[in-house]
Each structure stands twice: as structure tokens, then as C-alpha cells.
mmCIF file of N, CA, C and O in Angstrom:
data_model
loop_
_atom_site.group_PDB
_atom_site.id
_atom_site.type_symbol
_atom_site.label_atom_id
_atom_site.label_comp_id
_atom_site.label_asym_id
_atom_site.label_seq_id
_atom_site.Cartn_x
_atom_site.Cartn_y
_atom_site.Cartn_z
ATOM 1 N N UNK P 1 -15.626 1.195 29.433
ATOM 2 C CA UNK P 1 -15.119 0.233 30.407
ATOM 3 C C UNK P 1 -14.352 -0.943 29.765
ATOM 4 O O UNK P 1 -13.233 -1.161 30.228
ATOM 5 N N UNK P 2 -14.865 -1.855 28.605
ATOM 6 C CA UNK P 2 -14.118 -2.682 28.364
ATOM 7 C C UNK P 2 -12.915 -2.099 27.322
ATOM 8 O O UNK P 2 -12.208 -2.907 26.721
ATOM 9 N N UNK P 3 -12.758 -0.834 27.174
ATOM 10 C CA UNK P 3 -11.412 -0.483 26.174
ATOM 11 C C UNK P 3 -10.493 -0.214 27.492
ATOM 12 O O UNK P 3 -9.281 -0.195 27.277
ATOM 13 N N UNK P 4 -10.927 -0.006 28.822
ATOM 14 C CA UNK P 4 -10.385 0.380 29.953
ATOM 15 C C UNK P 4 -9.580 -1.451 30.222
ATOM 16 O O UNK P 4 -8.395 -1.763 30.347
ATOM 17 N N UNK P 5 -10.421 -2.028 30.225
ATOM 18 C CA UNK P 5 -9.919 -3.275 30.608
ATOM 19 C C UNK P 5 -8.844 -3.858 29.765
ATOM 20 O O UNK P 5 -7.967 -4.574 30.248
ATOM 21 N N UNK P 6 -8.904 -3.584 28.631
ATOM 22 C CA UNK P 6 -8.414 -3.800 27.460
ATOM 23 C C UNK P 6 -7.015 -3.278 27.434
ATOM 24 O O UNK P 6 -6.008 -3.900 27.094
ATOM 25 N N UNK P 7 -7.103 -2.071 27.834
ATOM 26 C CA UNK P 7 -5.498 -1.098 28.149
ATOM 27 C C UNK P 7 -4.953 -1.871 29.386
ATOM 28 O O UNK P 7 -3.723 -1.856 29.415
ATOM 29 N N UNK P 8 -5.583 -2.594 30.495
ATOM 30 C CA UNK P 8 -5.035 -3.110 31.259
ATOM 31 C C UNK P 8 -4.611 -4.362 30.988
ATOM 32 O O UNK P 8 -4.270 -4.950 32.015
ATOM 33 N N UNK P 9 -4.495 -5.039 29.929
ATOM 34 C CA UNK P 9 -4.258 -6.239 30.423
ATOM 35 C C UNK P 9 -2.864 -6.408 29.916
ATOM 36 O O UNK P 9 -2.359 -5.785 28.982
ATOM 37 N N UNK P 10 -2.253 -7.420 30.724
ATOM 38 C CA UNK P 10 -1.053 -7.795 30.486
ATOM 39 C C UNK P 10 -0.497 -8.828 29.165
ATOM 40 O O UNK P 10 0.594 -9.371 28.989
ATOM 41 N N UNK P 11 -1.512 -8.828 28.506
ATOM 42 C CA UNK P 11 -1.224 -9.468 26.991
ATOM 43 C C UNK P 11 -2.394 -9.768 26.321
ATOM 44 O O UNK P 11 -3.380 -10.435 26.637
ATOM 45 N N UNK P 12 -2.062 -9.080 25.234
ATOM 46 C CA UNK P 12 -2.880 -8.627 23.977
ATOM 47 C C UNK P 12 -2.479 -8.911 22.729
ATOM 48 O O UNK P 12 -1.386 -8.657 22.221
ATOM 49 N N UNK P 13 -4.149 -9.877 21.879
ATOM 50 C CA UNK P 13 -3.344 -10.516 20.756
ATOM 51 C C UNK P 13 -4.878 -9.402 19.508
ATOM 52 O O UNK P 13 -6.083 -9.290 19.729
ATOM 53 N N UNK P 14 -4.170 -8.923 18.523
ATOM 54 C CA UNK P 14 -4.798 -8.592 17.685
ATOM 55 C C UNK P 14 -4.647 -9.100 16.102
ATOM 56 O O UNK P 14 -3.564 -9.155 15.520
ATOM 57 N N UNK P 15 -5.994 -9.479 15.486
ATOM 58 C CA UNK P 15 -5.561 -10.094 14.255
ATOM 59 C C UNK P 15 -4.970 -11.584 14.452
ATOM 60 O O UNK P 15 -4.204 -12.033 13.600
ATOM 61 N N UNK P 16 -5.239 -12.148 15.291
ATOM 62 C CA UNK P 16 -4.718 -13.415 15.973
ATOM 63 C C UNK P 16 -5.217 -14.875 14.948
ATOM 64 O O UNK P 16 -6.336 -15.334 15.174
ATOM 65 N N UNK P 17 -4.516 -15.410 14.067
ATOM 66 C CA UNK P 17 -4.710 -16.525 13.114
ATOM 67 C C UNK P 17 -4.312 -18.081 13.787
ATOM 68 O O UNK P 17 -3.250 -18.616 14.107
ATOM 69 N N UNK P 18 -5.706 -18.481 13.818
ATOM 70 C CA UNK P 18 -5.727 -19.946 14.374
ATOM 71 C C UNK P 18 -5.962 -20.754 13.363
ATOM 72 O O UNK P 18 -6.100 -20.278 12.237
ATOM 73 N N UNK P 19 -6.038 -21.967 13.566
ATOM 74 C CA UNK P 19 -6.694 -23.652 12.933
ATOM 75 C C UNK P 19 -6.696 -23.920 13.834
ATOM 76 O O UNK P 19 -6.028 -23.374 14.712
ATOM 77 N N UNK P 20 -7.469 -24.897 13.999
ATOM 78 C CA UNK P 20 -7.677 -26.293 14.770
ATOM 79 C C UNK P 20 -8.639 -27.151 14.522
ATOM 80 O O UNK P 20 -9.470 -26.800 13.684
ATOM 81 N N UNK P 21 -8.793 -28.491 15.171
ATOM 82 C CA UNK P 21 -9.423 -29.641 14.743
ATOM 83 C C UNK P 21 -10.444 -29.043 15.893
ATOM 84 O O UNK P 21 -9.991 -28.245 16.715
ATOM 85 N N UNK P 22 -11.969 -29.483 15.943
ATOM 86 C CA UNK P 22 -12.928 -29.340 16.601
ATOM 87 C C UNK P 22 -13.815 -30.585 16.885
ATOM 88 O O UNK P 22 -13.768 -31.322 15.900
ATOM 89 N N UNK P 23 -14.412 -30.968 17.624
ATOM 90 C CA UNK P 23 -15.527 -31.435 17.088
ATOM 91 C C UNK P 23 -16.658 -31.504 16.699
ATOM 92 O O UNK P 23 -17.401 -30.952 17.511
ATOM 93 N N UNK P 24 -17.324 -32.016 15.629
ATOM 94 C CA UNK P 24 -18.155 -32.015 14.720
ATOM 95 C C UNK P 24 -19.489 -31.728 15.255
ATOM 96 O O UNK P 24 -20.298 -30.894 14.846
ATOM 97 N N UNK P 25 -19.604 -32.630 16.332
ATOM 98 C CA UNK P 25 -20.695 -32.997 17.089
ATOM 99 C C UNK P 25 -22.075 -31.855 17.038
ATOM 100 O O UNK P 25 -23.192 -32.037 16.553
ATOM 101 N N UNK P 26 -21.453 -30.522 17.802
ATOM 102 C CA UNK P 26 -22.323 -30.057 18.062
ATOM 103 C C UNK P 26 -22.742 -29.158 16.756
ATOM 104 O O UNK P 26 -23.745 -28.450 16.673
ATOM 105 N N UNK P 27 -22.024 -29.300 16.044
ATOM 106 C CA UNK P 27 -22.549 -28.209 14.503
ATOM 107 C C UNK P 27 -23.184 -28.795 13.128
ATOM 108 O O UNK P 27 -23.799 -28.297 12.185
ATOM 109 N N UNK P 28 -22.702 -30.196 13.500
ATOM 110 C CA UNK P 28 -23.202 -31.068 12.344
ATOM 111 C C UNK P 28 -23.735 -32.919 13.132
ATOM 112 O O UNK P 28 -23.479 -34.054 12.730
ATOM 113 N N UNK P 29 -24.179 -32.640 13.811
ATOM 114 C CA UNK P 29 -25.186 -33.914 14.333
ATOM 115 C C UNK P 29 -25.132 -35.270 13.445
ATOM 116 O O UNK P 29 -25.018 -36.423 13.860
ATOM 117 N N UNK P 30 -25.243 -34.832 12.161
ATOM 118 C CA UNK P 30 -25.343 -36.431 11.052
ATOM 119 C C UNK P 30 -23.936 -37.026 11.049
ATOM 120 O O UNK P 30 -23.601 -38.109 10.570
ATOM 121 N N UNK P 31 -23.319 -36.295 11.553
ATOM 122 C CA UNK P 31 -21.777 -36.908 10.659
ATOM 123 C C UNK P 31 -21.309 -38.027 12.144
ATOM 124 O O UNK P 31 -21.605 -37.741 13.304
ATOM 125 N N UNK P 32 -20.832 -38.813 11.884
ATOM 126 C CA UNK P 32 -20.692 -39.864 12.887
ATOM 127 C C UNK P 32 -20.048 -39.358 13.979
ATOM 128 O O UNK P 32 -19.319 -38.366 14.015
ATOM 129 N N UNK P 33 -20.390 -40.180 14.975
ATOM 130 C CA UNK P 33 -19.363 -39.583 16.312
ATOM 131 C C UNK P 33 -17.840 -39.551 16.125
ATOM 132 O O UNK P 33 -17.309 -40.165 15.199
ATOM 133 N N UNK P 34 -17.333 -39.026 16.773
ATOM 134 C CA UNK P 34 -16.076 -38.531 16.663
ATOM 135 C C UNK P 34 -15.557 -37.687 15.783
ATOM 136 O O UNK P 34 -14.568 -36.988 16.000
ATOM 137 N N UNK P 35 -16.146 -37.714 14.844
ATOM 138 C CA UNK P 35 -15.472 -36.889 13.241
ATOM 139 C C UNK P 35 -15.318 -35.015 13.893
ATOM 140 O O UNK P 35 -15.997 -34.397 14.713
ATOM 141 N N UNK P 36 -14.211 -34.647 13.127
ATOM 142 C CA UNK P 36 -13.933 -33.376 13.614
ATOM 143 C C UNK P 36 -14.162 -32.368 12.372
ATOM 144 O O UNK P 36 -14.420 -32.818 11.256
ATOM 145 N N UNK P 37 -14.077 -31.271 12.571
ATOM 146 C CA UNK P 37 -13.949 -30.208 11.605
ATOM 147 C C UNK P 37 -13.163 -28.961 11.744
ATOM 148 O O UNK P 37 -13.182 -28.148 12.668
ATOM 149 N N UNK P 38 -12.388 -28.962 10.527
ATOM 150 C CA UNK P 38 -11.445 -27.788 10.527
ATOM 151 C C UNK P 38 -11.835 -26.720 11.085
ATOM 152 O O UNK P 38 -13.020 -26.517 10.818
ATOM 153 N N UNK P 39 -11.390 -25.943 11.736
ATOM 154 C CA UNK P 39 -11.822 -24.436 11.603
ATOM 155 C C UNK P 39 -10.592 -23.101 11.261
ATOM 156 O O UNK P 39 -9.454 -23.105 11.732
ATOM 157 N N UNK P 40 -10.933 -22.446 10.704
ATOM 158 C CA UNK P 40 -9.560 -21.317 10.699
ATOM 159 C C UNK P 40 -10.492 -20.313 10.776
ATOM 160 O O UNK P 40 -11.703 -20.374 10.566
ATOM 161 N N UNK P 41 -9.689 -19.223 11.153
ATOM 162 C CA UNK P 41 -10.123 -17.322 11.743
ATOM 163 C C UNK P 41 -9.167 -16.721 11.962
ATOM 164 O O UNK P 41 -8.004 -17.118 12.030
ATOM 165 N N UNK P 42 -9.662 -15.530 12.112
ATOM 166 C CA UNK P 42 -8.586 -14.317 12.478
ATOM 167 C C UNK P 42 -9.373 -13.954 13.510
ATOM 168 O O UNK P 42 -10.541 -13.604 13.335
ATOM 169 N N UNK P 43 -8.572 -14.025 15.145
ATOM 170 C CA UNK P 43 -9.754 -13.022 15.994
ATOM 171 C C UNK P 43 -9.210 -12.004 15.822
ATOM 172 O O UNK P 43 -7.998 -11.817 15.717
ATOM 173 N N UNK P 44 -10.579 -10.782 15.751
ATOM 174 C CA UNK P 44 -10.113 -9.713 16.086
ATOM 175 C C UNK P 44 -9.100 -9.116 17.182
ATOM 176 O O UNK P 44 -8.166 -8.358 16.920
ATOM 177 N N UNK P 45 -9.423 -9.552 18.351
ATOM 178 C CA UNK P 45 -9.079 -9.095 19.530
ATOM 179 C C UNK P 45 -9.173 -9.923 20.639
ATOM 180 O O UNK P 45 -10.349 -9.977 20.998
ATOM 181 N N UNK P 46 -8.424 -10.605 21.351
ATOM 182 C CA UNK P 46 -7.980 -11.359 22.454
ATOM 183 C C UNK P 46 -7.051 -10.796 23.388
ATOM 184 O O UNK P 46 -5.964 -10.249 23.202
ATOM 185 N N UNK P 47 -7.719 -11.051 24.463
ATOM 186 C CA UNK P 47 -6.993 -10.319 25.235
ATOM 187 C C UNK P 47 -7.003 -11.519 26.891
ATOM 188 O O UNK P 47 -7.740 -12.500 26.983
ATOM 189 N N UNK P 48 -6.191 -11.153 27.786
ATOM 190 C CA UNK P 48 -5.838 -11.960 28.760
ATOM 191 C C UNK P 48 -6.378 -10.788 29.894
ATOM 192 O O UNK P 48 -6.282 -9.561 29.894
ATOM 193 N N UNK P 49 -7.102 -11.929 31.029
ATOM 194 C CA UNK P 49 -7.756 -10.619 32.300
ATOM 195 C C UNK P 49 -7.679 -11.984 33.100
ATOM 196 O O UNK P 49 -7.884 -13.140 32.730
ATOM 197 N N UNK P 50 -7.365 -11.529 34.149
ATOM 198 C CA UNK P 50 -7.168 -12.892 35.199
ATOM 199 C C UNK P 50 -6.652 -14.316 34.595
ATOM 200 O O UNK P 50 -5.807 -14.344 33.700
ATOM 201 N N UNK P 51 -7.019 -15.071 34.952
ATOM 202 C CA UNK P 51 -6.990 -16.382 34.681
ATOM 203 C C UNK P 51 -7.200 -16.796 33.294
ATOM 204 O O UNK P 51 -6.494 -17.679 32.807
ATOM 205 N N UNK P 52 -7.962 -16.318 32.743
ATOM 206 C CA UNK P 52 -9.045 -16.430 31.193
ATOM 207 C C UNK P 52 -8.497 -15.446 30.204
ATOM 208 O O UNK P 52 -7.445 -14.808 30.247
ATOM 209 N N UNK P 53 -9.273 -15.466 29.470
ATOM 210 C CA UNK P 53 -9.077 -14.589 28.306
ATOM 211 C C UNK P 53 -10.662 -13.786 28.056
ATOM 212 O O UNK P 53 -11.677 -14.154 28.647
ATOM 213 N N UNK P 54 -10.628 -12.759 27.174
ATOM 214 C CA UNK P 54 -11.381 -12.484 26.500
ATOM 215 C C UNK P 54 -11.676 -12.034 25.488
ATOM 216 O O UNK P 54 -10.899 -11.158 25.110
ATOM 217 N N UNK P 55 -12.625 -12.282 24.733
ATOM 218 C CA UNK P 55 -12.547 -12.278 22.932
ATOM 219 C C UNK P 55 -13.657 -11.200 22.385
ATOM 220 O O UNK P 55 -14.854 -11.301 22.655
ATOM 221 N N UNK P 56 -13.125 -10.209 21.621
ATOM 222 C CA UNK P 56 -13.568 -9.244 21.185
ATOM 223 C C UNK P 56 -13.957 -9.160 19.556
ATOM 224 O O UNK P 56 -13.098 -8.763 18.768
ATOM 225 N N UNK P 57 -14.965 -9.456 19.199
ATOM 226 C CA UNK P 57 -14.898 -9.565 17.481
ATOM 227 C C UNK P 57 -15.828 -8.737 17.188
ATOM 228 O O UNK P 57 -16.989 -8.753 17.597
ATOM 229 N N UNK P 58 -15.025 -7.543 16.035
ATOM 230 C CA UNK P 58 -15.864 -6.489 15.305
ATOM 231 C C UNK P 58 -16.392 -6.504 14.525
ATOM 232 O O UNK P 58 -15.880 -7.271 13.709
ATOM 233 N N UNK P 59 -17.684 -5.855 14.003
ATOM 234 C CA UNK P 59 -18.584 -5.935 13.312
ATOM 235 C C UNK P 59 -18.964 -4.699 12.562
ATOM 236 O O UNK P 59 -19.453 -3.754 13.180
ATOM 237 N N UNK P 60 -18.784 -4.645 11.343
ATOM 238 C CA UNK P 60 -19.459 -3.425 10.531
ATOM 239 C C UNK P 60 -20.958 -4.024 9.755
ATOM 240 O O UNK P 60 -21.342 -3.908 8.591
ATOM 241 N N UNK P 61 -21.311 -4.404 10.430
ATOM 242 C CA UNK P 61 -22.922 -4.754 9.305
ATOM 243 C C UNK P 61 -23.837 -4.061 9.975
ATOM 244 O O UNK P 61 -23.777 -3.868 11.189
ATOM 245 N N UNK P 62 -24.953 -3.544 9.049
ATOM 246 C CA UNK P 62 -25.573 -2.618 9.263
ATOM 247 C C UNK P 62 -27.360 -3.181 9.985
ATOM 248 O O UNK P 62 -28.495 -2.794 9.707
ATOM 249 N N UNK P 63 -26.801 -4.310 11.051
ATOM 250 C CA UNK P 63 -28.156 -4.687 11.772
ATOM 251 C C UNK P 63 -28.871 -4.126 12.468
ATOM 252 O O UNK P 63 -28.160 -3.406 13.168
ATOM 253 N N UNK P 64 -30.055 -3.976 12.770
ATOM 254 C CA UNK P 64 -30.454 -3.144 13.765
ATOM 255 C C UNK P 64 -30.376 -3.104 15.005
ATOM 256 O O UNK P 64 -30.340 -2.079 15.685
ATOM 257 N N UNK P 65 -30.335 -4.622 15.526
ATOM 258 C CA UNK P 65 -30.321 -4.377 17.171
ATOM 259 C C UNK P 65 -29.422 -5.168 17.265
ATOM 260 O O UNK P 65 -28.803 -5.678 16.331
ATOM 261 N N UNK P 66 -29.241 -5.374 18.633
ATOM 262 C CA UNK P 66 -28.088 -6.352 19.357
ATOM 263 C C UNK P 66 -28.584 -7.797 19.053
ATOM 264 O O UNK P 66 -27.853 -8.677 18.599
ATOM 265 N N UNK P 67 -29.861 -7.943 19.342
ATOM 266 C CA UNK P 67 -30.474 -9.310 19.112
ATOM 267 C C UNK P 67 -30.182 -9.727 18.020
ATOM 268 O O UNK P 67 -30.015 -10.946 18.043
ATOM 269 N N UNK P 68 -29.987 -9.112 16.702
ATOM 270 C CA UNK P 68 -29.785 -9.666 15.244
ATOM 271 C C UNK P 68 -28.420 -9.813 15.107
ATOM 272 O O UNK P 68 -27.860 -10.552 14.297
ATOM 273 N N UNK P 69 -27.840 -9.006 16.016
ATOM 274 C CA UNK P 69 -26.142 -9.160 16.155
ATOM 275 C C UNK P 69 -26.191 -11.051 16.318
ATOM 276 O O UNK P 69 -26.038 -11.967 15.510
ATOM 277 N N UNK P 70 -26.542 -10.971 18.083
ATOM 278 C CA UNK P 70 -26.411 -12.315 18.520
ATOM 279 C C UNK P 70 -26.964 -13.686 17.831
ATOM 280 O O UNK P 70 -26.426 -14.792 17.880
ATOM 281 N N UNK P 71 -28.182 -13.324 17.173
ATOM 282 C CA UNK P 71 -28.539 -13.936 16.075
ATOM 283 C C UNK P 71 -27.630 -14.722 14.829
ATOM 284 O O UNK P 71 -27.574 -15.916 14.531
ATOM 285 N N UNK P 72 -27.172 -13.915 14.435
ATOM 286 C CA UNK P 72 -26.173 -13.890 13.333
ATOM 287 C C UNK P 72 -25.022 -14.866 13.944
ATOM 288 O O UNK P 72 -24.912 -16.039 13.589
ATOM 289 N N UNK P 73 -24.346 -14.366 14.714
ATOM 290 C CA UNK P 73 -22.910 -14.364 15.029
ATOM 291 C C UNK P 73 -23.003 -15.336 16.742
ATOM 292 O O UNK P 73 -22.541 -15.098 17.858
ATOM 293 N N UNK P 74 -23.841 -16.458 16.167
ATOM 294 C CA UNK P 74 -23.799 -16.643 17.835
ATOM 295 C C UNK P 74 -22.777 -18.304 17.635
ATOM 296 O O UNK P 74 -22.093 -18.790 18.536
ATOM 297 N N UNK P 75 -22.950 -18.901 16.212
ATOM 298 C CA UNK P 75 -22.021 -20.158 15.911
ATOM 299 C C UNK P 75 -20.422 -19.716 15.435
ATOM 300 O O UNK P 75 -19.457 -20.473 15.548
ATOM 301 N N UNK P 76 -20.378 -18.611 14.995
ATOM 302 C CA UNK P 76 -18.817 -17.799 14.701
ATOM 303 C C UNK P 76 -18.845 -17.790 16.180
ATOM 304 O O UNK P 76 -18.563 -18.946 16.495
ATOM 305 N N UNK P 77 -18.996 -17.245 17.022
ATOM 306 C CA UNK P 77 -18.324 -16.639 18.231
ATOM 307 C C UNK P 77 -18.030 -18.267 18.948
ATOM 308 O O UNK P 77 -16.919 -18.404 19.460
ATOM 309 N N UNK P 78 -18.881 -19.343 18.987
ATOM 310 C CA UNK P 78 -19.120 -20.343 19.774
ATOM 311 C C UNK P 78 -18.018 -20.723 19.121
ATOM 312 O O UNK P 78 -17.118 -20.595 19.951
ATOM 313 N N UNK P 79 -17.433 -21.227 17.840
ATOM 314 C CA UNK P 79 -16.100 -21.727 17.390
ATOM 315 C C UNK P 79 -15.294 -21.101 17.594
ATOM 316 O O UNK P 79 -14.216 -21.690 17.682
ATOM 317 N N UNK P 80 -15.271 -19.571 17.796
ATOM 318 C CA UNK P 80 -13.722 -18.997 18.566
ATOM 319 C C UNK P 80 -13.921 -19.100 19.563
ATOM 320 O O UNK P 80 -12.890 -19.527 20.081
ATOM 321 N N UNK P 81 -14.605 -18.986 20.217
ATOM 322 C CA UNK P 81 -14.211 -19.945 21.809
ATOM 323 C C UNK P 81 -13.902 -20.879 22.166
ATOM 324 O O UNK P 81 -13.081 -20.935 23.081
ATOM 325 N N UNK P 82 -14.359 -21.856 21.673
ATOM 326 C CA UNK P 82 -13.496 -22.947 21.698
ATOM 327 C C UNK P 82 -12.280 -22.893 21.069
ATOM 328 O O UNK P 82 -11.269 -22.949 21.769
ATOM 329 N N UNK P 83 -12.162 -22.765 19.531
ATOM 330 C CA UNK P 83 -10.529 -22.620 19.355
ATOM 331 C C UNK P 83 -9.785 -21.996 20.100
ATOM 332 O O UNK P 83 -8.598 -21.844 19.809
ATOM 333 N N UNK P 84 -10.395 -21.435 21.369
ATOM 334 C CA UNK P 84 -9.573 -19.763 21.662
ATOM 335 C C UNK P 84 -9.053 -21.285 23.232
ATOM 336 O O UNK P 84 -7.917 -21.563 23.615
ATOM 337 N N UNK P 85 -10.109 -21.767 23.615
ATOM 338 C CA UNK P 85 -9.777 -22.863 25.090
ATOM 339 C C UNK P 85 -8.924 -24.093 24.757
ATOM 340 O O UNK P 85 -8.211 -24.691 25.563
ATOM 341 N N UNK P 86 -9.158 -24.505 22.951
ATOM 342 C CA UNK P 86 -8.461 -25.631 22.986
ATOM 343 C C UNK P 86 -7.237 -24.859 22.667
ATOM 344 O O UNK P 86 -6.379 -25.316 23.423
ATOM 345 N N UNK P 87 -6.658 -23.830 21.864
ATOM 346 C CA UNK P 87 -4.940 -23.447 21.669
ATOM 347 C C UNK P 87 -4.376 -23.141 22.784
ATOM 348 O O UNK P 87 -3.238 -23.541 23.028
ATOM 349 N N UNK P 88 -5.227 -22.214 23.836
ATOM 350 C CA UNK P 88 -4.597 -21.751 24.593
ATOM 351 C C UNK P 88 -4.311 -22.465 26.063
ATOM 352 O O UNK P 88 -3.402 -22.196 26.848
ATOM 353 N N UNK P 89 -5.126 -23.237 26.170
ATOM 354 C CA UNK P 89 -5.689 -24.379 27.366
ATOM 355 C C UNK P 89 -6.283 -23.703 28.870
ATOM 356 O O UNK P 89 -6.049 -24.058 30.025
ATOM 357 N N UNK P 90 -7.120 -22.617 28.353
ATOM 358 C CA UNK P 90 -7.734 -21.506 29.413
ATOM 359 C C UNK P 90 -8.684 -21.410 29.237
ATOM 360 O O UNK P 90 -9.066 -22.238 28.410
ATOM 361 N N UNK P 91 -9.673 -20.568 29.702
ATOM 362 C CA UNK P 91 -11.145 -20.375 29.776
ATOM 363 C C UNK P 91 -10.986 -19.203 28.944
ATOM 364 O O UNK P 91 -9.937 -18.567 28.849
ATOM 365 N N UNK P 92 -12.558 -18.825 28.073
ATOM 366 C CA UNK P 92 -12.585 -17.642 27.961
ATOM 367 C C UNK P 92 -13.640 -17.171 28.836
ATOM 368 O O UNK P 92 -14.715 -17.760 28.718
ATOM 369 N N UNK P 93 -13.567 -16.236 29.687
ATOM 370 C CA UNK P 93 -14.473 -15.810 30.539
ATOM 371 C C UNK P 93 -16.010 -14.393 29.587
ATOM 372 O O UNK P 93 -17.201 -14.081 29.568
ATOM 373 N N UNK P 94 -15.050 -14.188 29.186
ATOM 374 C CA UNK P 94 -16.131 -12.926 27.839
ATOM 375 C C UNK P 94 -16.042 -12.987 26.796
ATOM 376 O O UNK P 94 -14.901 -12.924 26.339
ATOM 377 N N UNK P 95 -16.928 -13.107 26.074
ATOM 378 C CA UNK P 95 -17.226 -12.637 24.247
ATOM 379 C C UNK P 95 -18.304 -11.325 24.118
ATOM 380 O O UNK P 95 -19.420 -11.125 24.599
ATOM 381 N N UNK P 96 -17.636 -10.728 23.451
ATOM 382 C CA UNK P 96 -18.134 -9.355 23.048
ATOM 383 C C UNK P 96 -18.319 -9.302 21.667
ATOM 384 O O UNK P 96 -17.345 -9.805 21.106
ATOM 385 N N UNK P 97 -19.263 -8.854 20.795
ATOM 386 C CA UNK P 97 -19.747 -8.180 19.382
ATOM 387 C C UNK P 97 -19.118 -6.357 19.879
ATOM 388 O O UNK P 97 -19.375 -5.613 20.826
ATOM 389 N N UNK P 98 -18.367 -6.269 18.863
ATOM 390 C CA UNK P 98 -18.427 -4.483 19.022
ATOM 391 C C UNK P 98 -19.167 -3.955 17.530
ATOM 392 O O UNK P 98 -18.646 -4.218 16.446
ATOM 393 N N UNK P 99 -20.287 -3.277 17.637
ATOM 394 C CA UNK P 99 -21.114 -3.094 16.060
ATOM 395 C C UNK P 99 -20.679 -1.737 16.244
ATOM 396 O O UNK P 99 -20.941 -0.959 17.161
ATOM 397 N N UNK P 100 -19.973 -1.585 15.225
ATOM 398 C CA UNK P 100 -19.092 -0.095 14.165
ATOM 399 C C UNK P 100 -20.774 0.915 13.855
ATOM 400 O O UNK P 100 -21.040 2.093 14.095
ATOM 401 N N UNK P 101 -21.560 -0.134 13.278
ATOM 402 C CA UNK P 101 -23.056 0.777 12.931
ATOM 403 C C UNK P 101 -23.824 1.316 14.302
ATOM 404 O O UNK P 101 -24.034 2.500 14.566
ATOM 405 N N UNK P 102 -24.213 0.111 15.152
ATOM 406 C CA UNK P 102 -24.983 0.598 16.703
ATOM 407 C C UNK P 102 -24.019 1.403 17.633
ATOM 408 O O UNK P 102 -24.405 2.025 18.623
ATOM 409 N N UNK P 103 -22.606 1.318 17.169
ATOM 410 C CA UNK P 103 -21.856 2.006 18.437
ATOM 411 C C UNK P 103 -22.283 1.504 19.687
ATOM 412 O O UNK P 103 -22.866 2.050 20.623
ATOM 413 N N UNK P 104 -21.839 0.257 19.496
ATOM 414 C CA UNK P 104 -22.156 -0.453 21.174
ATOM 415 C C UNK P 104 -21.421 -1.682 20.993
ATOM 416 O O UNK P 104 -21.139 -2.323 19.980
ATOM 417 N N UNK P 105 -21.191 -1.846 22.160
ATOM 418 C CA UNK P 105 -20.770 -3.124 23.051
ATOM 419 C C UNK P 105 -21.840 -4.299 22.906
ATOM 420 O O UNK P 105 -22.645 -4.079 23.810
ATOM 421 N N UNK P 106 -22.066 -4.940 22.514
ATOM 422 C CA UNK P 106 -23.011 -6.281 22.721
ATOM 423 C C UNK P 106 -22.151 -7.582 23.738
ATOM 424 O O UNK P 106 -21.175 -8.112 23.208
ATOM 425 N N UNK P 107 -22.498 -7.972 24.959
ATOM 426 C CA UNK P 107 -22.070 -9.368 25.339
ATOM 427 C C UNK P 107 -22.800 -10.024 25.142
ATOM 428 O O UNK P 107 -24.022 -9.876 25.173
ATOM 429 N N UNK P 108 -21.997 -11.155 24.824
ATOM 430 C CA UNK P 108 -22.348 -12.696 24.404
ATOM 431 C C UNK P 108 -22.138 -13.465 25.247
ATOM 432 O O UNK P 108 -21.195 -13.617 26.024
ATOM 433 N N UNK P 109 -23.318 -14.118 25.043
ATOM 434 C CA UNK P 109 -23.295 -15.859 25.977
ATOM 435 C C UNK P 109 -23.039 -17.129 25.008
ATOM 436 O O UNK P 109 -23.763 -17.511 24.089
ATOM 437 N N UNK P 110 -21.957 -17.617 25.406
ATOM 438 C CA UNK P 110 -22.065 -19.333 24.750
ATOM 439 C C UNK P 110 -21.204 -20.331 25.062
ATOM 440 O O UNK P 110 -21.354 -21.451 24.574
#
């Protein structure tokens, strides 16, 4: 279903290279208010579905469940979402883990 959605959409970014300024706040608490922090990435996969976007990032590590997925990868995904709302000035409505090892789809909340 979501490679179905994926073929549908009317613009598709793969390998997609951002920066941007963030703020600090919620990842580093000590550092004074306002202070920001770099971020750079490559998303895997962005894609546009209605109004929003949605962000697809692949995974070859050999975890066992989805939970250790989300575990892992739940402050990476939370900074491409935001970089993904502040470049683009849209919502992202979905984040997805795709694990290469579980052969599955994992959605993410954040």
C-alpha cells in the first residue's frame, strides 16, 4: 500500500540533502534559550500526498522488532520532520522506518 501511494504521488524527492538551523530546545535543554543547532541529512524518500508530505527512511540494521526500530530512530526521524516543515513550509502527515532485515513497514509517531 504505501509503495502504491508512493507511485501516486505527484512529486517525489529521493536522496533529498537538507541543512537547516533548528532549535536547540528540545534536544539539548542546558544550552540557553534560543540557541539553535545545525542539522544536515539525506532523506531517503519524500514524497508529497495531499496537502503534506511524507517521509520514508530506510533501514538495513539487523534489529529485531519494530519497537527497537522506533527506539533507535525516534530523534533522527523527529529532526527530519521538522527540517522536512521548516524547508518546505508544510506538514508532514507520515513517517515511516522501512527495515531491509524485518521486511516491513514500521509507522512512526512524532
Amino acid at each position: 500500500p504505501l509503495g502504491r501511494r508512493l507511485a501516486a504521488s505527484p512529486q517525489v524527492y529521493r536522496e533529498y540533502p537538507f541543512s537547516v538551523l533548528l532549535s536547540a530546545a528540545p534536544y539539548l535543554p542546558a544550552l540557553e534559550k534560543g540557541e539553535t543547532i545545525m542539522v544536515q541529512g539525506v532523506l531517503d524518500c519524500l514524497f508529497r500526498e495531499g496537502n503534506g508530505w511524507v517521509l520514508l527512511d530506510y533501514k538495513t540494521d539487523h534489529l529485531d522488532t519494530a519497537a527497537a526500530f522506533k527506539a533507535r530512530y525516534r530523534v533522527q526521524l523527529d529532526l527530519y520532520k521538522r527540517a522536512v516543515e521548516q524547508i518546505r513550509h508544510e506538514s508532514v502527515s507520515n513517517v515511516y522506518i522501512y527495515s531491509f532485515y524485518l521486511q516491513q513497514i514500521i509507522p512512526f509517531t512524532v
